[in-house]
Amino acid sequence: MSEEIITEEHEKIIIPPKEPNYCYVAEEVTIAKEAVEDIKSIIADKFAMLEYFHDIKVAFLWTTDKLTDEELGKLNRLYGFYEVR
Amino acid sequence: MSYTITAKMINVEDFSEQDVNQWAQDVGLLKVVRPNAVNPQYLLLLKSNEVIILDRYGNKRLEMTLDYTAIHCAINNNGEFAISSDYDVYLYNSDGSLRTILSFGNKVQEIYLGTDYLTVLLQTSPAQLYIYKLSDLSYSNFSFSVNSAGACHHTIDEDGDHVWIIRTSGGNCYIALIKQLSQQFDKNTGKSSDWVDAIRCRPDGIIAVGESHDSGRIDIIAVRNDGVLANILSYSVSSPYATNISFDINATKIMVIKKGSATLRKLSLNVDIMSLSEVTNITLTENAEAGGLDVGGCNDATPDGKYHLIQLQTKCVIVDYDDMSIKKEITKSTVDVPLRMLAVEVT
């Protein structure tokens, strides 16, 4: 059987990584799937990474830029996040 | 659509087969993975909303419904497993209880799980690789320049302390090794590259074999953990396309086949002098599955490398490495169905 001709085009795509630069923590918290989406929507493009440890109910939120007082205030009120210093 | 997934127990003495634990699926099977282990214990079967774990005898150990759309999966030899959706990675204990959710701001491209480390490659440019220690889930991240988001792949050894990365950067193919969270090298292979599609390593992480391609050429690249590169095997092809690679636990008995091609190549690697050579090749009766860019057919080999499982368009074949004879044909009715095999000693 001869080689089958298949063309494979690779479009050049640049997607800048969201670097985790700032860290916030929440303790005694339950993060469900909906909460992850809610947190993302509150901080929009600043979202880099969320680590939720299910067994000890601790969440670490990493952001690309420092959160504003308003953003952190909302996250603190809803989930108890505070800044790690 | 409903079809049947069958685990087959194949006796390599007479190549008789026996169906194990057959069940019907109503949604396509996305992936089948096994640990990259000397003595792998589990198979993980992933549907978009369900995960099934089989032990090495084909018995169902765990069946779990997911409340998210799964895309990637990984399992280690302790039975712990990880599933990812577009942006999230769910890490589970071996009993199926959720341990951790990792949510990222970029799309997850690949995940692997060793007995000590979890790795997450994000589809970004530059590529971002996160390596988590399973003991405390602390992480280290690494960045690699790439020509385009997605032009990077990685793999890990059994415990995950060797992480191999292949990528296309600046028009060339690079291979890097991170050992115990420390980057050992990042080598330009000197081969022009349009895209990379695969890298696999030995269970001990000492040797990796990868594939890169460029216009009209495919390159098979073997590297040792001290950074010594074997001579690169280049093939002129009518069209470059992803190549499936399978080898034994010593990475000495290698077979490669380009997706969409019928030419199965038998390679031999001398790891002492890092000499990679093509011993022979055969033309199969039909082409290997073309699949998509990174999906579809994948090959596998027994730990001793004697038998290689090759996925073709309408069947899977087991090829004897020594004489390149077809020992077994297994008909399948679905294209791009993933498959893996585990070696089992039955006494």
Short mmCIF file of C-alpha atoms in Angstrom, two decimals:
data_model
loop_
_atom_site.label_atom_id
_atom_site.label_comp_id
_atom_site.label_asym_id
_atom_site.label_seq_id
_atom_site.Cartn_x
_atom_site.Cartn_y
_atom_site.Cartn_z
CA MET A 1 0.00 0.00 0.00
CA SER A 2 1.43 3.34 -0.98
CA GLU A 3 1.87 6.33 1.26
CA GLU A 4 -1.35 8.20 1.67
CA ILE A 5 -1.10 11.91 0.92
CA ILE A 6 -2.20 13.88 3.91
CA THR A 7 -1.45 17.51 4.37
CA GLU A 8 -1.14 18.93 7.81
CA GLU A 9 -1.14 22.67 8.19
CA HIS A 10 0.02 24.15 11.44
CA GLU A 11 -1.31 27.59 12.00
CA LYS A 12 0.98 29.76 14.10
CA ILE A 13 -0.88 30.58 17.29
CA ILE A 14 0.46 32.81 20.04
CA ILE A 15 -1.31 32.41 23.39
CA PRO A 16 0.50 34.28 26.16
CA PRO A 17 0.73 32.30 29.40
CA LYS A 18 -0.91 33.67 32.51
CA GLU A 19 1.92 33.67 35.03
CA PRO A 20 1.08 33.11 38.71
CA ASN A 21 2.63 36.15 40.41
CA TYR A 22 0.36 36.95 43.37
CA CYS A 23 -1.08 34.44 45.81
CA TYR A 24 -4.24 34.55 47.93
CA VAL A 25 -5.44 31.85 50.31
CA ALA A 26 -8.80 30.75 51.68
CA GLU A 27 -9.18 28.26 54.53
CA GLU A 28 -12.15 26.17 55.60
CA VAL A 29 -13.70 26.70 52.21
CA THR A 30 -15.58 24.47 49.80
CA ILE A 31 -14.88 25.17 46.16
CA ALA A 32 -17.34 23.54 43.81
CA LYS A 33 -17.14 23.75 40.03
CA GLU A 34 -19.50 26.73 40.00
CA ALA A 35 -17.30 28.53 42.52
CA VAL A 36 -14.28 28.15 40.26
CA GLU A 37 -16.20 29.83 37.45
CA ASP A 38 -17.42 32.53 39.81
CA ILE A 39 -13.89 33.28 41.02
CA LYS A 40 -12.66 33.45 37.44
CA SER A 41 -15.39 35.86 36.49
CA ILE A 42 -14.65 38.16 39.44
CA ILE A 43 -10.99 38.61 38.57
CA ALA A 44 -11.31 38.12 34.81
CA ASP A 45 -7.97 38.31 32.97
CA LYS A 46 -5.95 38.35 36.18
CA PHE A 47 -6.77 34.68 36.84
CA ALA A 48 -3.68 32.47 36.58
CA MET A 49 -4.36 29.37 38.67
CA LEU A 50 -6.52 28.03 41.47
CA GLU A 51 -5.40 25.14 43.64
CA TYR A 52 -8.09 23.59 45.80
CA PHE A 53 -7.13 20.88 48.26
CA HIS A 54 -10.33 18.99 48.75
CA ASP A 55 -9.35 17.02 51.85
CA ILE A 56 -8.17 20.00 53.92
CA LYS A 57 -10.53 22.53 52.31
CA VAL A 58 -7.83 25.06 51.52
CA ALA A 59 -7.65 27.04 48.27
CA PHE A 60 -4.75 28.99 46.81
CA LEU A 61 -5.62 31.55 44.17
CA TRP A 62 -2.81 32.78 41.92
CA THR A 63 -3.17 35.91 39.83
CA THR A 64 -1.09 37.56 37.14
CA ASP A 65 -1.55 41.05 38.66
CA LYS A 66 -2.32 42.33 42.10
CA LEU A 67 -6.05 42.33 42.84
CA THR A 68 -7.80 45.62 43.50
CA ASP A 69 -9.33 46.22 46.90
CA GLU A 70 -12.74 45.75 45.36
CA GLU A 71 -11.85 42.41 43.75
CA LEU A 72 -10.21 41.06 46.89
CA GLY A 73 -13.04 42.41 49.03
CA LYS A 74 -15.56 40.47 46.99
CA LEU A 75 -13.49 37.28 47.06
CA ASN A 76 -13.00 37.68 50.81
CA ARG A 77 -16.70 38.15 51.42
CA LEU A 78 -17.71 35.19 49.24
CA TYR A 79 -14.91 32.70 49.88
CA GLY A 80 -12.65 34.12 52.59
CA PHE A 81 -9.62 34.77 50.38
CA TYR A 82 -6.89 36.93 51.87
CA GLU A 83 -3.50 37.97 50.50
CA VAL A 84 -0.43 35.86 51.31
CA ARG A 85 2.37 38.14 52.44
CA MET B 1 -24.59 5.47 19.17
CA SER B 2 -23.74 2.43 21.17
CA TYR B 3 -20.83 0.10 20.76
CA THR B 4 -18.86 -2.39 22.74
CA ILE B 5 -15.52 -2.02 24.42
CA THR B 6 -13.66 -5.25 24.88
CA ALA B 7 -10.57 -5.99 26.88
CA LYS B 8 -8.86 -8.94 25.27
CA MET B 9 -6.55 -11.39 26.96
CA ILE B 10 -4.18 -12.72 24.31
CA ASN B 11 -2.00 -15.72 24.97
CA VAL B 12 1.35 -15.12 23.28
CA GLU B 13 2.10 -18.83 23.09
CA ASP B 14 -0.66 -19.67 20.65
CA PHE B 15 -2.18 -16.19 20.15
CA SER B 16 -5.56 -17.41 21.22
CA GLU B 17 -7.79 -14.69 22.59
CA GLN B 18 -10.37 -14.39 25.28
CA ASP B 19 -12.73 -11.46 25.82
CA VAL B 20 -12.64 -10.00 29.30
CA ASN B 21 -15.25 -7.89 30.97
CA GLN B 22 -17.13 -6.71 27.91
CA TRP B 23 -19.52 -3.83 28.27
CA ALA B 24 -21.49 -1.46 26.07
CA GLN B 25 -20.69 2.21 25.77
CA ASP B 26 -23.12 4.81 24.54
CA VAL B 27 -20.58 7.58 24.07
CA GLY B 28 -17.28 7.34 22.28
CA LEU B 29 -14.23 6.32 24.19
CA LEU B 30 -11.80 9.23 24.31
CA LYS B 31 -8.63 7.68 25.59
CA VAL B 32 -7.04 4.61 27.07
CA VAL B 33 -3.89 5.14 29.11
CA ARG B 34 -1.64 3.05 31.28
CA PRO B 35 1.17 3.99 33.66
CA ASN B 36 4.61 4.26 32.07
CA ALA B 37 5.81 1.52 34.38
CA VAL B 38 8.05 -1.54 34.19
CA ASN B 39 5.16 -3.59 35.49
CA PRO B 40 2.01 -1.56 34.76
CA GLN B 41 -0.98 -2.44 36.90
CA TYR B 42 -3.89 -0.44 35.49
CA LEU B 43 -5.67 0.71 32.38
CA LEU B 44 -7.73 3.86 32.51
CA LEU B 45 -10.54 4.24 29.98
CA LEU B 46 -11.97 7.70 29.54
CA LYS B 47 -15.24 8.79 28.05
CA SER B 48 -16.24 12.43 28.04
CA ASN B 49 -18.27 11.97 31.21
CA GLU B 50 -17.10 8.71 32.68
CA VAL B 51 -13.92 7.03 33.82
CA ILE B 52 -13.33 3.30 34.13
CA ILE B 53 -10.25 1.71 35.64
CA LEU B 54 -9.33 -1.87 34.91
CA ASP B 55 -6.68 -3.91 36.63
CA ARG B 56 -4.17 -5.87 34.61
CA TYR B 57 -6.48 -8.86 34.40
CA GLY B 58 -9.25 -6.77 32.84
CA ASN B 59 -11.35 -6.57 36.01
CA LYS B 60 -13.21 -3.34 36.59
CA ARG B 61 -11.83 -1.67 39.72
CA LEU B 62 -13.59 1.64 39.50
CA GLU B 63 -16.34 3.24 37.46
CA MET B 64 -17.17 6.87 38.02
CA THR B 65 -19.37 9.47 36.38
CA LEU B 66 -17.87 12.93 35.90
CA ASP B 67 -19.82 16.17 36.23
CA TYR B 68 -17.57 17.91 33.72
CA THR B 69 -16.41 17.24 30.19
CA ALA B 70 -13.20 15.25 30.34
CA ILE B 71 -10.49 15.63 27.72
CA HIS B 72 -7.20 14.24 29.03
CA CYS B 73 -6.36 11.58 31.61
CA ALA B 74 -3.43 9.94 33.34
CA ILE B 75 -2.93 7.16 35.86
CA ASN B 76 0.08 6.10 37.92
CA ASN B 77 1.06 2.64 39.07
CA ASN B 78 -0.49 3.20 42.49
CA GLY B 79 -3.88 3.65 40.86
CA GLU B 80 -4.10 7.39 41.53
CA PHE B 81 -5.41 9.21 38.50
CA ALA B 82 -5.98 12.64 37.04
CA ILE B 83 -8.58 13.88 34.57
CA SER B 84 -8.58 17.24 32.87
CA SER B 85 -11.25 19.32 31.23
CA ASP B 86 -10.41 22.35 29.09
CA TYR B 87 -8.91 24.43 31.91
CA ASP B 88 -9.09 22.24 35.02
CA VAL B 89 -7.21 19.21 36.32
CA TYR B 90 -8.89 16.90 38.83
CA LEU B 91 -6.57 14.72 40.88
CA TYR B 92 -8.12 11.62 42.43
CA ASN B 93 -7.00 9.10 45.02
CA SER B 94 -6.97 5.45 43.99
CA ASP B 95 -10.39 4.89 45.57
CA GLY B 96 -11.89 7.58 43.33
CA SER B 97 -12.16 10.27 46.00
CA LEU B 98 -11.24 13.75 44.83
CA ARG B 99 -7.99 15.08 46.23
CA THR B 100 -7.39 18.35 44.42
CA ILE B 101 -8.75 20.62 41.72
CA LEU B 102 -6.22 22.66 39.78
CA SER B 103 -7.74 25.35 37.62
CA PHE B 104 -5.68 27.26 35.08
CA GLY B 105 -6.06 30.48 33.15
CA ASN B 106 -4.77 28.72 30.03
CA LYS B 107 -5.95 25.61 28.27
CA VAL B 108 -4.55 22.27 29.44
CA GLN B 109 -2.73 20.49 26.63
CA GLU B 110 -1.34 17.37 28.33
CA ILE B 111 -1.24 15.78 31.76
CA TYR B 112 0.87 12.91 33.10
CA LEU B 113 0.90 11.31 36.52
CA GLY B 114 3.84 9.47 38.03
CA THR B 115 3.93 7.93 41.48
CA ASP B 116 5.66 11.08 42.83
CA TYR B 117 4.76 13.90 40.44
CA LEU B 118 1.87 15.27 38.39
CA THR B 119 2.74 17.27 35.28
CA VAL B 120 0.52 19.72 33.42
CA LEU B 121 1.50 21.22 30.07
CA LEU B 122 -0.49 24.29 29.10
CA GLN B 123 -1.21 25.22 25.51
CA THR B 124 0.55 28.55 25.46
CA SER B 125 3.32 30.31 23.61
CA PRO B 126 5.82 30.10 25.30
CA ALA B 127 4.74 26.66 26.56
CA GLN B 128 4.19 26.42 30.32
CA LEU B 129 4.89 23.20 32.19
CA TYR B 130 3.79 22.78 35.82
CA ILE B 131 5.26 19.95 37.88
CA TYR B 132 3.48 19.15 41.16
CA LYS B 133 4.95 17.02 43.91
CA LEU B 134 2.24 14.59 44.93
CA SER B 135 3.48 14.53 48.54
CA ASP B 136 2.55 18.15 49.29
CA LEU B 137 1.26 19.44 45.93
CA SER B 138 3.84 22.21 45.85
CA TYR B 139 4.67 23.11 42.28
CA SER B 140 7.49 24.30 40.05
CA ASN B 141 6.83 25.79 36.64
CA PHE B 142 9.00 25.89 33.56
CA SER B 143 8.72 27.92 30.38
CA PHE B 144 9.80 26.90 26.88
CA SER B 145 9.71 29.05 23.77
CA VAL B 146 7.75 27.52 20.93
CA ASN B 147 6.93 28.52 17.38
CA SER B 148 3.25 28.16 18.10
CA ALA B 149 1.06 27.22 21.04
CA GLY B 150 0.76 23.43 20.96
CA ALA B 151 4.12 22.83 19.29
CA CYS B 152 5.35 21.13 22.43
CA HIS B 153 4.84 17.73 24.03
CA HIS B 154 6.13 16.03 27.12
CA THR B 155 6.24 12.68 28.84
CA ILE B 156 7.38 11.30 32.20
CA ASP B 157 8.92 8.17 33.66
CA GLU B 158 7.31 5.86 36.22
CA ASP B 159 7.66 8.10 39.26
CA GLY B 160 7.65 11.34 37.29
CA ASP B 161 11.03 12.65 38.36
CA HIS B 162 12.24 12.57 34.76
CA VAL B 163 10.20 14.91 32.57
CA TRP B 164 11.08 15.02 28.86
CA ILE B 165 9.99 17.86 26.62
CA ILE B 166 10.10 18.06 22.82
CA ARG B 167 9.24 21.27 21.03
CA THR B 168 9.54 23.30 17.87
CA SER B 169 11.28 26.60 18.49
CA GLY B 170 12.94 29.00 16.08
CA GLY B 171 12.23 26.48 13.33
CA ASN B 172 14.27 23.73 15.02
CA CYS B 173 13.42 20.77 17.22
CA TYR B 174 14.60 20.93 20.84
CA ILE B 175 14.57 18.23 23.51
CA ALA B 176 14.84 19.06 27.20
CA LEU B 177 15.03 17.00 30.38
CA ILE B 178 13.89 18.10 33.83
CA LYS B 179 15.10 15.75 36.53
CA GLN B 180 13.82 16.17 40.09
CA LEU B 181 12.62 19.67 39.26
CA SER B 182 16.03 20.72 37.91
CA GLN B 183 16.53 21.30 34.19
CA GLN B 184 19.40 19.08 33.04
CA PHE B 185 19.65 20.27 29.44
CA ASP B 186 17.70 21.80 26.61
CA LYS B 187 19.23 20.60 23.35
CA ASN B 188 18.80 21.90 19.86
CA THR B 189 18.71 18.69 17.82
CA GLY B 190 19.83 20.66 14.77
CA LYS B 191 16.86 19.46 12.77
CA SER B 192 14.56 21.98 11.18
CA SER B 193 11.08 21.41 12.51
CA ASP B 194 7.60 22.52 11.61
CA TRP B 195 5.91 20.52 14.37
CA VAL B 196 6.53 17.85 16.96
CA ASP B 197 4.03 15.14 17.72
CA ALA B 198 5.33 12.64 20.18
CA ILE B 199 7.90 11.85 22.80
CA ARG B 200 8.04 8.68 24.87
CA CYS B 201 10.55 7.63 27.49
CA ARG B 202 11.62 4.48 29.27
CA PRO B 203 9.94 3.77 32.62
CA ASP B 204 13.25 4.67 34.33
CA GLY B 205 13.45 7.91 32.34
CA ILE B 206 16.98 7.24 31.09
CA ILE B 207 16.15 7.31 27.37
CA ALA B 208 13.54 9.20 25.38
CA VAL B 209 12.54 8.82 21.75
CA GLY B 210 10.66 11.57 20.00
CA GLU B 211 9.38 12.61 16.63
CA SER B 212 9.63 15.90 14.79
CA HIS B 213 8.72 16.71 11.23
CA ASP B 214 9.26 19.35 8.62
CA SER B 215 8.42 19.71 4.96
CA GLY B 216 8.87 16.32 3.30
CA ARG B 217 10.80 14.82 6.22
CA ILE B 218 10.21 13.00 9.48
CA ASP B 219 12.94 12.76 12.13
CA ILE B 220 13.16 10.11 14.83
CA ILE B 221 15.29 11.40 17.70
CA ALA B 222 16.66 9.38 20.62
CA VAL B 223 18.31 11.08 23.61
CA ARG B 224 19.97 9.78 26.77
CA ASN B 225 19.59 11.48 30.14
CA ASP B 226 23.20 12.73 30.02
CA GLY B 227 22.23 14.73 26.92
CA VAL B 228 23.90 12.47 24.36
CA LEU B 229 21.86 12.44 21.18
CA ALA B 230 21.80 9.37 18.96
CA ASN B 231 22.19 9.80 15.23
CA ILE B 232 18.85 11.09 13.99
CA LEU B 233 16.94 8.92 11.53
CA SER B 234 15.35 11.05 8.84
CA TYR B 235 12.79 9.80 6.35
CA SER B 236 11.67 11.55 3.21
CA VAL B 237 7.92 11.34 3.03
CA SER B 238 5.27 12.61 0.70
CA SER B 239 3.75 14.51 3.56
CA PRO B 240 5.02 14.92 7.08
CA TYR B 241 2.59 13.59 9.62
CA ALA B 242 2.55 12.43 13.20
CA THR B 243 4.42 9.21 13.83
CA ASN B 244 3.54 6.55 16.38
CA ILE B 245 6.43 5.19 18.41
CA SER B 246 6.53 2.05 20.53
CA PHE B 247 9.40 0.39 22.35
CA ASP B 248 10.36 -2.01 25.11
CA ILE B 249 11.33 -0.95 28.64
CA ASN B 250 14.97 -0.64 27.55
CA ALA B 251 14.09 1.44 24.47
CA THR B 252 16.25 -0.79 22.30
CA LYS B 253 13.54 -2.48 20.21
CA ILE B 254 11.65 0.33 18.57
CA MET B 255 8.92 0.40 15.94
CA VAL B 256 7.63 3.53 14.24
CA ILE B 257 4.84 4.08 11.76
CA LYS B 258 3.65 7.34 10.30
CA LYS B 259 -0.06 7.89 10.71
CA GLY B 260 -1.74 7.32 7.36
CA SER B 261 1.14 5.18 6.10
CA ALA B 262 1.54 1.40 5.69
CA THR B 263 5.31 1.36 6.19
CA LEU B 264 6.17 -0.12 9.57
CA ARG B 265 9.81 0.47 10.46
CA LYS B 266 11.83 -1.65 12.85
CA LEU B 267 14.54 0.36 14.58
CA SER B 268 17.28 -0.65 16.95
CA LEU B 269 18.90 1.61 19.52
CA ASN B 270 22.25 0.82 21.10
CA VAL B 271 22.01 2.91 24.25
CA ASP B 272 25.71 2.50 25.14
CA ILE B 273 26.96 4.23 22.02
CA MET B 274 23.64 5.91 21.21
CA SER B 275 23.45 4.46 17.75
CA LEU B 276 19.98 4.42 16.23
CA SER B 277 19.46 2.42 13.06
CA GLU B 278 16.67 1.11 10.90
CA VAL B 279 16.96 -2.68 10.74
CA THR B 280 14.21 -3.29 8.24
CA ASN B 281 10.74 -2.22 7.26
CA ILE B 282 7.64 -3.95 6.00
CA THR B 283 4.57 -2.80 4.14
CA LEU B 284 1.39 -3.65 5.95
CA THR B 285 -1.82 -4.51 4.14
CA GLU B 286 -3.43 -1.25 5.12
CA ASN B 287 -2.45 2.17 6.42
CA ALA B 288 -2.10 3.12 10.03
CA GLU B 289 -4.95 5.26 11.23
CA ALA B 290 -4.43 8.85 10.23
CA GLY B 291 -6.29 10.25 13.19
CA GLY B 292 -6.12 13.92 13.92
CA LEU B 293 -3.11 15.91 14.86
CA ASP B 294 -2.62 14.36 18.26
CA VAL B 295 -5.46 11.90 18.45
CA GLY B 296 -6.29 8.50 17.16
CA GLY B 297 -4.20 5.44 16.86
CA CYS B 298 -1.34 4.83 19.15
CA ASN B 299 0.99 1.88 19.41
CA ASP B 300 2.29 -0.08 22.33
CA ALA B 301 4.78 -2.86 23.03
CA THR B 302 5.29 -5.61 25.54
CA PRO B 303 7.94 -4.82 28.20
CA ASP B 304 10.45 -7.12 26.47
CA GLY B 305 9.75 -5.46 23.11
CA LYS B 306 9.03 -8.76 21.38
CA TYR B 307 5.49 -7.83 20.41
CA HIS B 308 4.27 -4.48 19.18
CA LEU B 309 0.61 -3.56 18.89
CA ILE B 310 0.02 -1.44 15.79
CA GLN B 311 -3.27 0.27 15.08
CA LEU B 312 -4.39 0.25 11.46
CA GLN B 313 -7.55 1.56 9.89
CA THR B 314 -9.80 -1.45 10.31
CA LYS B 315 -7.78 -3.67 12.62
CA CYS B 316 -5.03 -3.85 15.18
CA VAL B 317 -2.09 -6.11 14.48
CA ILE B 318 0.48 -7.64 16.81
CA VAL B 319 3.85 -7.72 15.09
CA ASP B 320 6.78 -9.87 16.19
CA TYR B 321 9.82 -7.60 16.49
CA ASP B 322 12.28 -10.38 15.66
CA ASP B 323 10.96 -11.48 12.28
CA MET B 324 8.37 -8.75 11.64
CA SER B 325 5.65 -11.35 11.15
CA ILE B 326 2.04 -10.56 11.95
CA LYS B 327 1.15 -12.75 14.89
CA LYS B 328 -2.39 -11.60 15.42
CA GLU B 329 -5.06 -9.47 13.80
CA ILE B 330 -7.89 -8.01 15.81
CA THR B 331 -10.72 -6.47 13.82
CA LYS B 332 -12.26 -3.25 15.06
CA SER B 333 -15.30 -1.43 13.85
CA THR B 334 -14.53 2.09 14.99
CA VAL B 335 -11.88 4.44 13.65
CA ASP B 336 -9.49 6.26 15.93
CA VAL B 337 -10.31 4.00 18.83
CA PRO B 338 -7.49 4.25 21.33
CA LEU B 339 -5.82 1.13 22.64
CA ARG B 340 -3.10 -0.01 24.98
CA MET B 341 -1.82 -3.32 26.20
CA LEU B 342 -0.55 -4.65 29.48
CA ALA B 343 1.65 -7.68 29.93
CA VAL B 344 0.24 -10.25 32.32
CA GLU B 345 1.95 -13.36 33.58
CA VAL B 346 -0.58 -16.09 34.11
CA THR B 347 0.57 -19.03 36.17
#
